[in-house]
Amino acid sequence: MTVESTRTRVRRRVLPEGRAGSLWTSRPESGVLDFRGRRLRIEVPDPDEVLFPTDCGLSLLAAVAEAEDVELAGLNVLDIGCGSGIYTVAALAAGAARVTALDINAASIEVTRTNVARNGFAESAVTGVTADLRAYEPPTGFDVVLTNPPHLPYDPRYASDNGLEAALIAGPDGRALYDTIVERADDLVLPGGQLVIAHSSLADVGLTTRRLLARGYECRTVEVCEMDIPVLAYAAHRAALFHRLAELRDAGRAEFDGDRFSVHVLAFRRPA
């Protein structure tokens, strides 16, 4: 694993080809990682129902761990698409006062609560919400919003109806949740607060950035992480998936090279 710096001081992390879990400190039956001085352990009992965190998701934590301007201590945090609860647990480890864990999959809320307790944090500090983000009405805005949206395009040839699809597939262009987040940003992020996204290059990074910049948000690329496209769950439909991705690339809406793509960890700050 290498980390490079460009002249714009954007860190670039390049993961080896063909390795699963390169950002995990240890990954036997569960995952172990270090975040801001705390060792965290994440377990998922049924990976077909709740996605076990991939390098795509871990790239956000790897970037934020070293980002001094992404503060979490004492703040009110929203974890959109909480999945296994890895961001919720990390936020608590960094001293967040309260975390709201939101997911459309009820099983994710239960796994998140279990992982919070497993790591020794008070479950009372977490509010679990099972809801579609489009219908979610928060009682207040949040200081920090963390999210790693699903980013693979839908195709009926590999469609399924389980928690794994909810975590990976997002409409015909892979942008369904990104678009909802952009539309609802002012409902979720307090003035002066931050929206931190692990944004896949398969889902038009530029479109999200342009839309939020047009609304007055400041944008900083914290880190870019290059890795293999996570197709393990759809190995039997690899040809169909890559055919759809190639169509999006030809339309200028996806960027990848062979089996490799990148995750842009972006920090958007709402104007105060």
PDB file of C-alpha atoms in Angstrom:
ATOM      1  CA  MET A   1       0.000   0.000   0.000  1.00  0.00           C
ATOM      2  CA  THR A   2       1.461   3.344  -1.007  1.00  0.00           C
ATOM      3  CA  VAL A   3       0.425   6.891  -0.244  1.00  0.00           C
ATOM      4  CA  GLU A   4       1.439   9.696  -2.559  1.00  0.00           C
ATOM      5  CA  SER A   5       1.013  13.467  -2.453  1.00  0.00           C
ATOM      6  CA  THR A   6       0.299  15.666  -5.451  1.00  0.00           C
ATOM      7  CA  ARG A   7       1.132  19.328  -5.858  1.00  0.00           C
ATOM      8  CA  THR A   8      -2.399  20.129  -4.683  1.00  0.00           C
ATOM      9  CA  ARG A   9      -1.656  18.184  -1.492  1.00  0.00           C
ATOM     10  CA  VAL A  10      -4.359  15.618  -2.119  1.00  0.00           C
ATOM     11  CA  ARG A  11      -3.202  12.312  -0.689  1.00  0.00           C
ATOM     12  CA  ARG A  12      -3.401   9.346  -3.033  1.00  0.00           C
ATOM     13  CA  ARG A  13      -3.514   5.805  -1.695  1.00  0.00           C
ATOM     14  CA  VAL A  14      -3.012   2.877  -4.081  1.00  0.00           C
ATOM     15  CA  LEU A  15      -4.088  -0.565  -2.896  1.00  0.00           C
ATOM     16  CA  PRO A  16      -2.520  -3.708  -4.392  1.00  0.00           C
ATOM     17  CA  GLU A  17      -4.385  -5.547  -7.110  1.00  0.00           C
ATOM     18  CA  GLY A  18      -6.312  -8.681  -6.249  1.00  0.00           C
ATOM     19  CA  ARG A  19      -6.204  -8.318  -2.456  1.00  0.00           C
ATOM     20  CA  ALA A  20      -9.343  -8.229  -0.337  1.00  0.00           C
ATOM     21  CA  GLY A  21      -9.355  -6.263   2.881  1.00  0.00           C
ATOM     22  CA  SER A  22      -6.111  -4.372   2.315  1.00  0.00           C
ATOM     23  CA  LEU A  23      -7.154  -1.621   4.733  1.00  0.00           C
ATOM     24  CA  TRP A  24      -8.036  -4.023   7.530  1.00  0.00           C
ATOM     25  CA  THR A  25      -5.442  -4.450  10.254  1.00  0.00           C
ATOM     26  CA  SER A  26      -6.743  -7.989  10.660  1.00  0.00           C
ATOM     27  CA  ARG A  27      -9.628  -9.791   9.024  1.00  0.00           C
ATOM     28  CA  PRO A  28     -10.135 -13.396  10.103  1.00  0.00           C
ATOM     29  CA  GLU A  29     -13.799 -14.048  10.937  1.00  0.00           C
ATOM     30  CA  SER A  30     -14.303 -10.392  11.747  1.00  0.00           C
ATOM     31  CA  GLY A  31     -12.515  -7.163  10.982  1.00  0.00           C
ATOM     32  CA  VAL A  32     -10.094  -5.288  13.223  1.00  0.00           C
ATOM     33  CA  LEU A  33      -8.877  -1.780  12.472  1.00  0.00           C
ATOM     34  CA  ASP A  34      -7.251   1.151  14.236  1.00  0.00           C
ATOM     35  CA  PHE A  35      -8.930   4.565  14.148  1.00  0.00           C
ATOM     36  CA  ARG A  36      -7.566   7.623  15.928  1.00  0.00           C
ATOM     37  CA  GLY A  37      -5.851   5.616  18.627  1.00  0.00           C
ATOM     38  CA  ARG A  38      -8.594   3.063  19.217  1.00  0.00           C
ATOM     39  CA  ARG A  39      -8.655  -0.545  18.032  1.00  0.00           C
ATOM     40  CA  LEU A  40     -12.107  -1.438  16.749  1.00  0.00           C
ATOM     41  CA  ARG A  41     -13.667  -4.796  15.965  1.00  0.00           C
ATOM     42  CA  ILE A  42     -16.548  -5.232  13.514  1.00  0.00           C
ATOM     43  CA  GLU A  43     -18.550  -8.425  13.025  1.00  0.00           C
ATOM     44  CA  VAL A  44     -21.357  -9.208  10.576  1.00  0.00           C
ATOM     45  CA  PRO A  45     -23.216 -12.485  11.260  1.00  0.00           C
ATOM     46  CA  ASP A  46     -24.858 -12.759   7.820  1.00  0.00           C
ATOM     47  CA  PRO A  47     -22.900 -11.040   5.000  1.00  0.00           C
ATOM     48  CA  ASP A  48     -25.758 -11.734   2.570  1.00  0.00           C
ATOM     49  CA  GLU A  49     -28.034  -9.552   4.676  1.00  0.00           C
ATOM     50  CA  VAL A  50     -25.628  -6.844   5.858  1.00  0.00           C
ATOM     51  CA  LEU A  51     -22.531  -5.957   3.841  1.00  0.00           C
ATOM     52  CA  PHE A  52     -19.225  -6.635   5.567  1.00  0.00           C
ATOM     53  CA  PRO A  53     -17.204  -3.390   5.179  1.00  0.00           C
ATOM     54  CA  THR A  54     -15.106  -3.340   2.012  1.00  0.00           C
ATOM     55  CA  ASP A  55     -12.042  -1.272   1.172  1.00  0.00           C
ATOM     56  CA  CYS A  56     -14.378   1.219  -0.480  1.00  0.00           C
ATOM     57  CA  GLY A  57     -16.018   1.919   2.863  1.00  0.00           C
ATOM     58  CA  LEU A  58     -12.780   1.750   4.825  1.00  0.00           C
ATOM     59  CA  SER A  59     -11.185   4.351   2.555  1.00  0.00           C
ATOM     60  CA  LEU A  60     -13.269   7.044   4.260  1.00  0.00           C
ATOM     61  CA  LEU A  61     -11.986   6.069   7.700  1.00  0.00           C
ATOM     62  CA  ALA A  62      -8.396   5.817   6.442  1.00  0.00           C
ATOM     63  CA  ALA A  63      -8.665   9.355   5.079  1.00  0.00           C
ATOM     64  CA  VAL A  64     -10.537  10.882   8.020  1.00  0.00           C
ATOM     65  CA  ALA A  65      -8.162   9.304  10.550  1.00  0.00           C
ATOM     66  CA  GLU A  66      -5.436  11.652   9.306  1.00  0.00           C
ATOM     67  CA  ALA A  67      -7.619  14.690   8.511  1.00  0.00           C
ATOM     68  CA  GLU A  68      -7.251  17.269  11.256  1.00  0.00           C
ATOM     69  CA  ASP A  69     -10.051  19.413   9.842  1.00  0.00           C
ATOM     70  CA  VAL A  70     -12.663  16.639  10.091  1.00  0.00           C
ATOM     71  CA  GLU A  71     -13.554  16.927  13.762  1.00  0.00           C
ATOM     72  CA  LEU A  72     -15.890  14.472  15.470  1.00  0.00           C
ATOM     73  CA  ALA A  73     -15.298  14.954  19.204  1.00  0.00           C
ATOM     74  CA  GLY A  74     -18.307  16.340  21.018  1.00  0.00           C
ATOM     75  CA  LEU A  75     -20.390  16.590  17.853  1.00  0.00           C
ATOM     76  CA  ASN A  76     -23.731  15.270  16.644  1.00  0.00           C
ATOM     77  CA  VAL A  77     -23.086  12.841  13.763  1.00  0.00           C
ATOM     78  CA  LEU A  78     -25.315  11.189  11.157  1.00  0.00           C
ATOM     79  CA  ASP A  79     -24.225   7.884   9.594  1.00  0.00           C
ATOM     80  CA  ILE A  80     -26.188   7.429   6.341  1.00  0.00           C
ATOM     81  CA  GLY A  81     -26.419   3.795   5.272  1.00  0.00           C
ATOM     82  CA  CYS A  82     -24.872   2.582   8.517  1.00  0.00           C
ATOM     83  CA  GLY A  83     -24.585  -1.069   7.401  1.00  0.00           C
ATOM     84  CA  SER A  84     -22.335  -2.842   9.884  1.00  0.00           C
ATOM     85  CA  GLY A  85     -22.042   0.300  12.007  1.00  0.00           C
ATOM     86  CA  ILE A  86     -18.385   0.852  11.243  1.00  0.00           C
ATOM     87  CA  TYR A  87     -18.758   4.652  10.890  1.00  0.00           C
ATOM     88  CA  THR A  88     -20.983   4.852  13.951  1.00  0.00           C
ATOM     89  CA  VAL A  89     -18.421   2.969  16.039  1.00  0.00           C
ATOM     90  CA  ALA A  90     -15.534   5.060  14.638  1.00  0.00           C
ATOM     91  CA  ALA A  91     -17.361   8.315  15.399  1.00  0.00           C
ATOM     92  CA  LEU A  92     -17.931   7.204  18.992  1.00  0.00           C
ATOM     93  CA  ALA A  93     -14.277   6.198  19.237  1.00  0.00           C
ATOM     94  CA  ALA A  94     -13.344   9.718  18.148  1.00  0.00           C
ATOM     95  CA  GLY A  95     -15.512  11.209  20.887  1.00  0.00           C
ATOM     96  CA  ALA A  96     -18.765  12.034  19.093  1.00  0.00           C
ATOM     97  CA  ALA A  97     -21.437  13.118  21.547  1.00  0.00           C
ATOM     98  CA  ARG A  98     -24.212  11.369  19.682  1.00  0.00           C
ATOM     99  CA  VAL A  99     -24.613   9.336  16.488  1.00  0.00           C
ATOM    100  CA  THR A 100     -27.761   8.676  14.476  1.00  0.00           C
ATOM    101  CA  ALA A 101     -27.382   5.448  12.477  1.00  0.00           C
ATOM    102  CA  LEU A 102     -29.718   5.462   9.470  1.00  0.00           C
ATOM    103  CA  ASP A 103     -30.341   2.565   7.102  1.00  0.00           C
ATOM    104  CA  ILE A 104     -33.174   1.305   4.933  1.00  0.00           C
ATOM    105  CA  ASN A 105     -32.285  -2.234   6.072  1.00  0.00           C
ATOM    106  CA  ALA A 106     -33.584  -3.012   9.583  1.00  0.00           C
ATOM    107  CA  ALA A 107     -30.948  -5.736   9.986  1.00  0.00           C
ATOM    108  CA  SER A 108     -28.234  -3.084   9.687  1.00  0.00           C
ATOM    109  CA  ILE A 109     -29.566  -1.239  12.717  1.00  0.00           C
ATOM    110  CA  GLU A 110     -29.359  -4.389  14.825  1.00  0.00           C
ATOM    111  CA  VAL A 111     -25.832  -5.203  13.633  1.00  0.00           C
ATOM    112  CA  THR A 112     -24.780  -1.607  14.300  1.00  0.00           C
ATOM    113  CA  ARG A 113     -26.121  -1.728  17.868  1.00  0.00           C
ATOM    114  CA  THR A 114     -24.305  -5.004  18.479  1.00  0.00           C
ATOM    115  CA  ASN A 115     -21.005  -3.632  17.181  1.00  0.00           C
ATOM    116  CA  VAL A 116     -21.393  -0.488  19.296  1.00  0.00           C
ATOM    117  CA  ALA A 117     -21.766  -2.641  22.415  1.00  0.00           C
ATOM    118  CA  ARG A 118     -18.998  -5.009  21.289  1.00  0.00           C
ATOM    119  CA  ASN A 119     -16.547  -2.096  21.271  1.00  0.00           C
ATOM    120  CA  GLY A 120     -17.539  -0.906  24.729  1.00  0.00           C
ATOM    121  CA  PHE A 121     -19.586   2.159  23.802  1.00  0.00           C
ATOM    122  CA  ALA A 122     -22.918   3.104  25.338  1.00  0.00           C
ATOM    123  CA  GLU A 123     -25.852   2.120  23.161  1.00  0.00           C
ATOM    124  CA  SER A 124     -27.691   5.130  24.602  1.00  0.00           C
ATOM    125  CA  ALA A 125     -25.360   7.367  22.562  1.00  0.00           C
ATOM    126  CA  VAL A 126     -26.788   5.908  19.329  1.00  0.00           C
ATOM    127  CA  THR A 127     -30.181   6.474  17.760  1.00  0.00           C
ATOM    128  CA  GLY A 128     -31.018   3.794  15.205  1.00  0.00           C
ATOM    129  CA  VAL A 129     -33.432   4.743  12.430  1.00  0.00           C
ATOM    130  CA  THR A 130     -34.796   2.359   9.793  1.00  0.00           C
ATOM    131  CA  ALA A 131     -35.933   4.614   6.949  1.00  0.00           C
ATOM    132  CA  ASP A 132     -35.420   5.659   3.365  1.00  0.00           C
ATOM    133  CA  LEU A 133     -33.369   8.872   3.349  1.00  0.00           C
ATOM    134  CA  ARG A 134     -35.937  10.476   1.044  1.00  0.00           C
ATOM    135  CA  ALA A 135     -38.576  10.203   3.773  1.00  0.00           C
ATOM    136  CA  TYR A 136     -36.366  10.728   6.823  1.00  0.00           C
ATOM    137  CA  GLU A 137     -37.235  13.810   8.881  1.00  0.00           C
ATOM    138  CA  PRO A 138     -34.421  14.539  11.342  1.00  0.00           C
ATOM    139  CA  PRO A 139     -35.394  16.375  14.535  1.00  0.00           C
ATOM    140  CA  THR A 140     -32.378  18.625  13.997  1.00  0.00           C
ATOM    141  CA  GLY A 141     -29.444  19.053  11.654  1.00  0.00           C
ATOM    142  CA  PHE A 142     -26.062  17.412  12.202  1.00  0.00           C
ATOM    143  CA  ASP A 143     -22.552  18.750  12.692  1.00  0.00           C
ATOM    144  CA  VAL A 144     -21.077  15.936  10.584  1.00  0.00           C
ATOM    145  CA  VAL A 145     -22.669  13.551   8.093  1.00  0.00           C
ATOM    146  CA  LEU A 146     -20.672  10.440   7.108  1.00  0.00           C
ATOM    147  CA  THR A 147     -21.646   8.198   4.216  1.00  0.00           C
ATOM    148  CA  ASN A 148     -20.419   5.612   1.738  1.00  0.00           C
ATOM    149  CA  PRO A 149     -23.368   5.348  -0.678  1.00  0.00           C
ATOM    150  CA  PRO A 150     -24.053   2.296  -2.852  1.00  0.00           C
ATOM    151  CA  HIS A 151     -22.506   2.952  -6.259  1.00  0.00           C
ATOM    152  CA  LEU A 152     -23.069   0.029  -8.639  1.00  0.00           C
ATOM    153  CA  PRO A 153     -25.696   0.361 -11.409  1.00  0.00           C
ATOM    154  CA  TYR A 154     -28.853  -1.732 -11.409  1.00  0.00           C
ATOM    155  CA  ASP A 155     -29.464  -4.325 -14.092  1.00  0.00           C
ATOM    156  CA  PRO A 156     -32.277  -6.908 -14.023  1.00  0.00           C
ATOM    157  CA  ARG A 157     -29.789  -9.637 -14.952  1.00  0.00           C
ATOM    158  CA  TYR A 158     -28.176  -9.491 -11.529  1.00  0.00           C
ATOM    159  CA  ALA A 159     -30.982  -8.004  -9.447  1.00  0.00           C
ATOM    160  CA  SER A 160     -31.824  -9.555  -6.093  1.00  0.00           C
ATOM    161  CA  ASP A 161     -33.926  -8.643  -3.101  1.00  0.00           C
ATOM    162  CA  ASN A 162     -31.712  -8.652  -0.042  1.00  0.00           C
ATOM    163  CA  GLY A 163     -29.694  -6.369   2.200  1.00  0.00           C
ATOM    164  CA  LEU A 164     -26.606  -6.848   0.082  1.00  0.00           C
ATOM    165  CA  GLU A 165     -28.249  -5.266  -2.946  1.00  0.00           C
ATOM    166  CA  ALA A 166     -29.439  -2.323  -0.834  1.00  0.00           C
ATOM    167  CA  ALA A 167     -25.823  -1.735   0.180  1.00  0.00           C
ATOM    168  CA  LEU A 168     -24.311  -1.971  -3.320  1.00  0.00           C
ATOM    169  CA  ILE A 169     -26.872  -1.173  -6.047  1.00  0.00           C
ATOM    170  CA  ALA A 170     -28.291   2.323  -6.547  1.00  0.00           C
ATOM    171  CA  GLY A 171     -30.483   2.821  -9.583  1.00  0.00           C
ATOM    172  CA  PRO A 172     -29.611   2.559 -13.290  1.00  0.00           C
ATOM    173  CA  ASP A 173     -26.556   4.801 -12.944  1.00  0.00           C
ATOM    174  CA  GLY A 174     -25.470   3.996  -9.380  1.00  0.00           C
ATOM    175  CA  ARG A 175     -26.306   7.541  -8.244  1.00  0.00           C
ATOM    176  CA  ALA A 176     -29.663   7.128  -6.498  1.00  0.00           C
ATOM    177  CA  LEU A 177     -28.439   7.784  -2.953  1.00  0.00           C
ATOM    178  CA  TYR A 178     -25.867  10.398  -4.033  1.00  0.00           C
ATOM    179  CA  ASP A 179     -28.657  12.396  -5.683  1.00  0.00           C
ATOM    180  CA  THR A 180     -30.866  12.164  -2.589  1.00  0.00           C
ATOM    181  CA  ILE A 181     -28.014  13.295  -0.349  1.00  0.00           C
ATOM    182  CA  VAL A 182     -27.366  16.322  -2.567  1.00  0.00           C
ATOM    183  CA  GLU A 183     -31.073  17.220  -2.638  1.00  0.00           C
ATOM    184  CA  ARG A 184     -31.403  16.931   1.136  1.00  0.00           C
ATOM    185  CA  ALA A 185     -28.025  18.333   2.176  1.00  0.00           C
ATOM    186  CA  ASP A 186     -29.452  21.485   3.771  1.00  0.00           C
ATOM    187  CA  ASP A 187     -31.959  19.382   5.745  1.00  0.00           C
ATOM    188  CA  LEU A 188     -29.158  17.247   7.159  1.00  0.00           C
ATOM    189  CA  VAL A 189     -26.059  19.425   7.572  1.00  0.00           C
ATOM    190  CA  LEU A 190     -26.062  22.334   9.990  1.00  0.00           C
ATOM    191  CA  PRO A 191     -24.605  25.666   8.828  1.00  0.00           C
ATOM    192  CA  GLY A 192     -20.844  25.337   9.187  1.00  0.00           C
ATOM    193  CA  GLY A 193     -21.145  21.538   9.350  1.00  0.00           C
ATOM    194  CA  GLN A 194     -19.546  18.953   7.081  1.00  0.00           C
ATOM    195  CA  LEU A 195     -20.756  16.238   4.740  1.00  0.00           C
ATOM    196  CA  VAL A 196     -18.003  13.634   4.276  1.00  0.00           C
ATOM    197  CA  ILE A 197     -18.548  11.168   1.423  1.00  0.00           C
ATOM    198  CA  ALA A 198     -16.655   8.170   0.118  1.00  0.00           C
ATOM    199  CA  HIS A 199     -17.520   8.882  -3.529  1.00  0.00           C
ATOM    200  CA  SER A 200     -17.008   6.179  -6.140  1.00  0.00           C
ATOM    201  CA  SER A 201     -15.556   7.141  -9.514  1.00  0.00           C
ATOM    202  CA  LEU A 202     -18.156   4.761 -10.999  1.00  0.00           C
ATOM    203  CA  ALA A 203     -20.929   7.247 -10.102  1.00  0.00           C
ATOM    204  CA  ASP A 204     -19.876  10.625 -11.579  1.00  0.00           C
ATOM    205  CA  VAL A 205     -17.884  12.404  -8.876  1.00  0.00           C
ATOM    206  CA  GLY A 206     -17.954  15.661 -10.822  1.00  0.00           C
ATOM    207  CA  LEU A 207     -21.746  15.845 -10.871  1.00  0.00           C
ATOM    208  CA  THR A 208     -22.029  15.657  -7.081  1.00  0.00           C
ATOM    209  CA  THR A 209     -19.288  18.250  -6.646  1.00  0.00           C
ATOM    210  CA  ARG A 210     -20.800  20.692  -9.140  1.00  0.00           C
ATOM    211  CA  ARG A 211     -24.253  20.474  -7.586  1.00  0.00           C
ATOM    212  CA  LEU A 212     -23.034  21.148  -4.053  1.00  0.00           C
ATOM    213  CA  LEU A 213     -20.664  23.914  -5.135  1.00  0.00           C
ATOM    214  CA  ALA A 214     -23.599  25.574  -6.883  1.00  0.00           C
ATOM    215  CA  ARG A 215     -25.408  25.595  -3.526  1.00  0.00           C
ATOM    216  CA  GLY A 216     -22.541  27.386  -1.825  1.00  0.00           C
ATOM    217  CA  TYR A 217     -20.777  24.422  -0.214  1.00  0.00           C
ATOM    218  CA  GLU A 218     -16.994  24.376  -0.059  1.00  0.00           C
ATOM    219  CA  CYS A 219     -15.348  21.163  -1.253  1.00  0.00           C
ATOM    220  CA  ARG A 220     -12.048  19.557  -0.358  1.00  0.00           C
ATOM    221  CA  THR A 221     -10.716  16.243  -1.612  1.00  0.00           C
ATOM    222  CA  VAL A 222      -9.277  14.616   1.505  1.00  0.00           C
ATOM    223  CA  GLU A 223      -7.838  11.578  -0.263  1.00  0.00           C
ATOM    224  CA  VAL A 224      -8.181   9.482  -3.410  1.00  0.00           C
ATOM    225  CA  CYS A 225      -7.899   5.718  -2.984  1.00  0.00           C
ATOM    226  CA  GLU A 226      -7.369   3.439  -5.990  1.00  0.00           C
ATOM    227  CA  MET A 227      -8.501  -0.182  -5.685  1.00  0.00           C
ATOM    228  CA  ASP A 228     -10.166  -3.127  -7.412  1.00  0.00           C
ATOM    229  CA  ILE A 229     -13.839  -2.767  -8.324  1.00  0.00           C
ATOM    230  CA  PRO A 230     -15.747  -4.748  -5.632  1.00  0.00           C
ATOM    231  CA  VAL A 231     -17.482  -7.373  -7.761  1.00  0.00           C
ATOM    232  CA  LEU A 232     -17.167 -10.389  -5.456  1.00  0.00           C
ATOM    233  CA  ALA A 233     -20.881 -10.374  -4.621  1.00  0.00           C
ATOM    234  CA  TYR A 234     -21.709 -10.311  -8.340  1.00  0.00           C
ATOM    235  CA  ALA A 235     -18.997 -12.627  -9.623  1.00  0.00           C
ATOM    236  CA  ALA A 236     -21.556 -14.769 -11.463  1.00  0.00           C
ATOM    237  CA  HIS A 237     -22.777 -11.655 -13.306  1.00  0.00           C
ATOM    238  CA  ARG A 238     -19.429 -10.003 -13.864  1.00  0.00           C
ATOM    239  CA  ALA A 239     -19.857  -9.641 -17.650  1.00  0.00           C
ATOM    240  CA  ALA A 240     -23.257  -7.979 -17.313  1.00  0.00           C
ATOM    241  CA  LEU A 241     -22.046  -5.615 -14.588  1.00  0.00           C
ATOM    242  CA  PHE A 242     -18.981  -4.507 -16.531  1.00  0.00           C
ATOM    243  CA  HIS A 243     -21.062  -4.093 -19.682  1.00  0.00           C
ATOM    244  CA  ARG A 244     -23.317  -1.656 -17.819  1.00  0.00           C
ATOM    245  CA  LEU A 245     -20.329   0.154 -16.309  1.00  0.00           C
ATOM    246  CA  ALA A 246     -18.775   0.481 -19.778  1.00  0.00           C
ATOM    247  CA  GLU A 247     -21.986   2.098 -21.027  1.00  0.00           C
ATOM    248  CA  LEU A 248     -21.791   4.652 -18.227  1.00  0.00           C
ATOM    249  CA  ARG A 249     -18.105   5.289 -18.939  1.00  0.00           C
ATOM    250  CA  ASP A 250     -18.856   5.876 -22.635  1.00  0.00           C
ATOM    251  CA  ALA A 251     -21.477   8.422 -21.556  1.00  0.00           C
ATOM    252  CA  GLY A 252     -18.893  10.234 -19.388  1.00  0.00           C
ATOM    253  CA  ARG A 253     -20.595   9.230 -16.147  1.00  0.00           C
ATOM    254  CA  ALA A 254     -18.126   6.675 -14.782  1.00  0.00           C
ATOM    255  CA  GLU A 255     -14.349   6.384 -14.582  1.00  0.00           C
ATOM    256  CA  PHE A 256     -12.441   3.117 -14.272  1.00  0.00           C
ATOM    257  CA  ASP A 257      -9.525   1.337 -15.930  1.00  0.00           C
ATOM    258  CA  GLY A 258      -9.890  -2.402 -16.362  1.00  0.00           C
ATOM    259  CA  ASP A 259     -10.745  -3.793 -12.936  1.00  0.00           C
ATOM    260  CA  ARG A 260      -9.579  -0.661 -11.120  1.00  0.00           C
ATOM    261  CA  PHE A 261     -11.489   2.388  -9.941  1.00  0.00           C
ATOM    262  CA  SER A 262     -11.013   5.066  -7.310  1.00  0.00           C
ATOM    263  CA  VAL A 263     -12.834   6.344  -4.266  1.00  0.00           C
ATOM    264  CA  HIS A 264     -12.687  10.093  -3.677  1.00  0.00           C
ATOM    265  CA  VAL A 265     -13.107  11.003  -0.016  1.00  0.00           C
ATOM    266  CA  LEU A 266     -14.737  14.432  -0.237  1.00  0.00           C
ATOM    267  CA  ALA A 267     -15.457  16.873   2.588  1.00  0.00           C
ATOM    268  CA  PHE A 268     -18.191  19.397   1.789  1.00  0.00           C
ATOM    269  CA  ARG A 269     -18.658  22.244   4.264  1.00  0.00           C
ATOM    270  CA  ARG A 270     -21.960  24.069   4.380  1.00  0.00           C
ATOM    271  CA  PRO A 271     -21.507  27.853   4.584  1.00  0.00           C
ATOM    272  CA  ALA A 272     -22.116  29.267   8.044  1.00  0.00           C
TER     273      ALA A 272
END
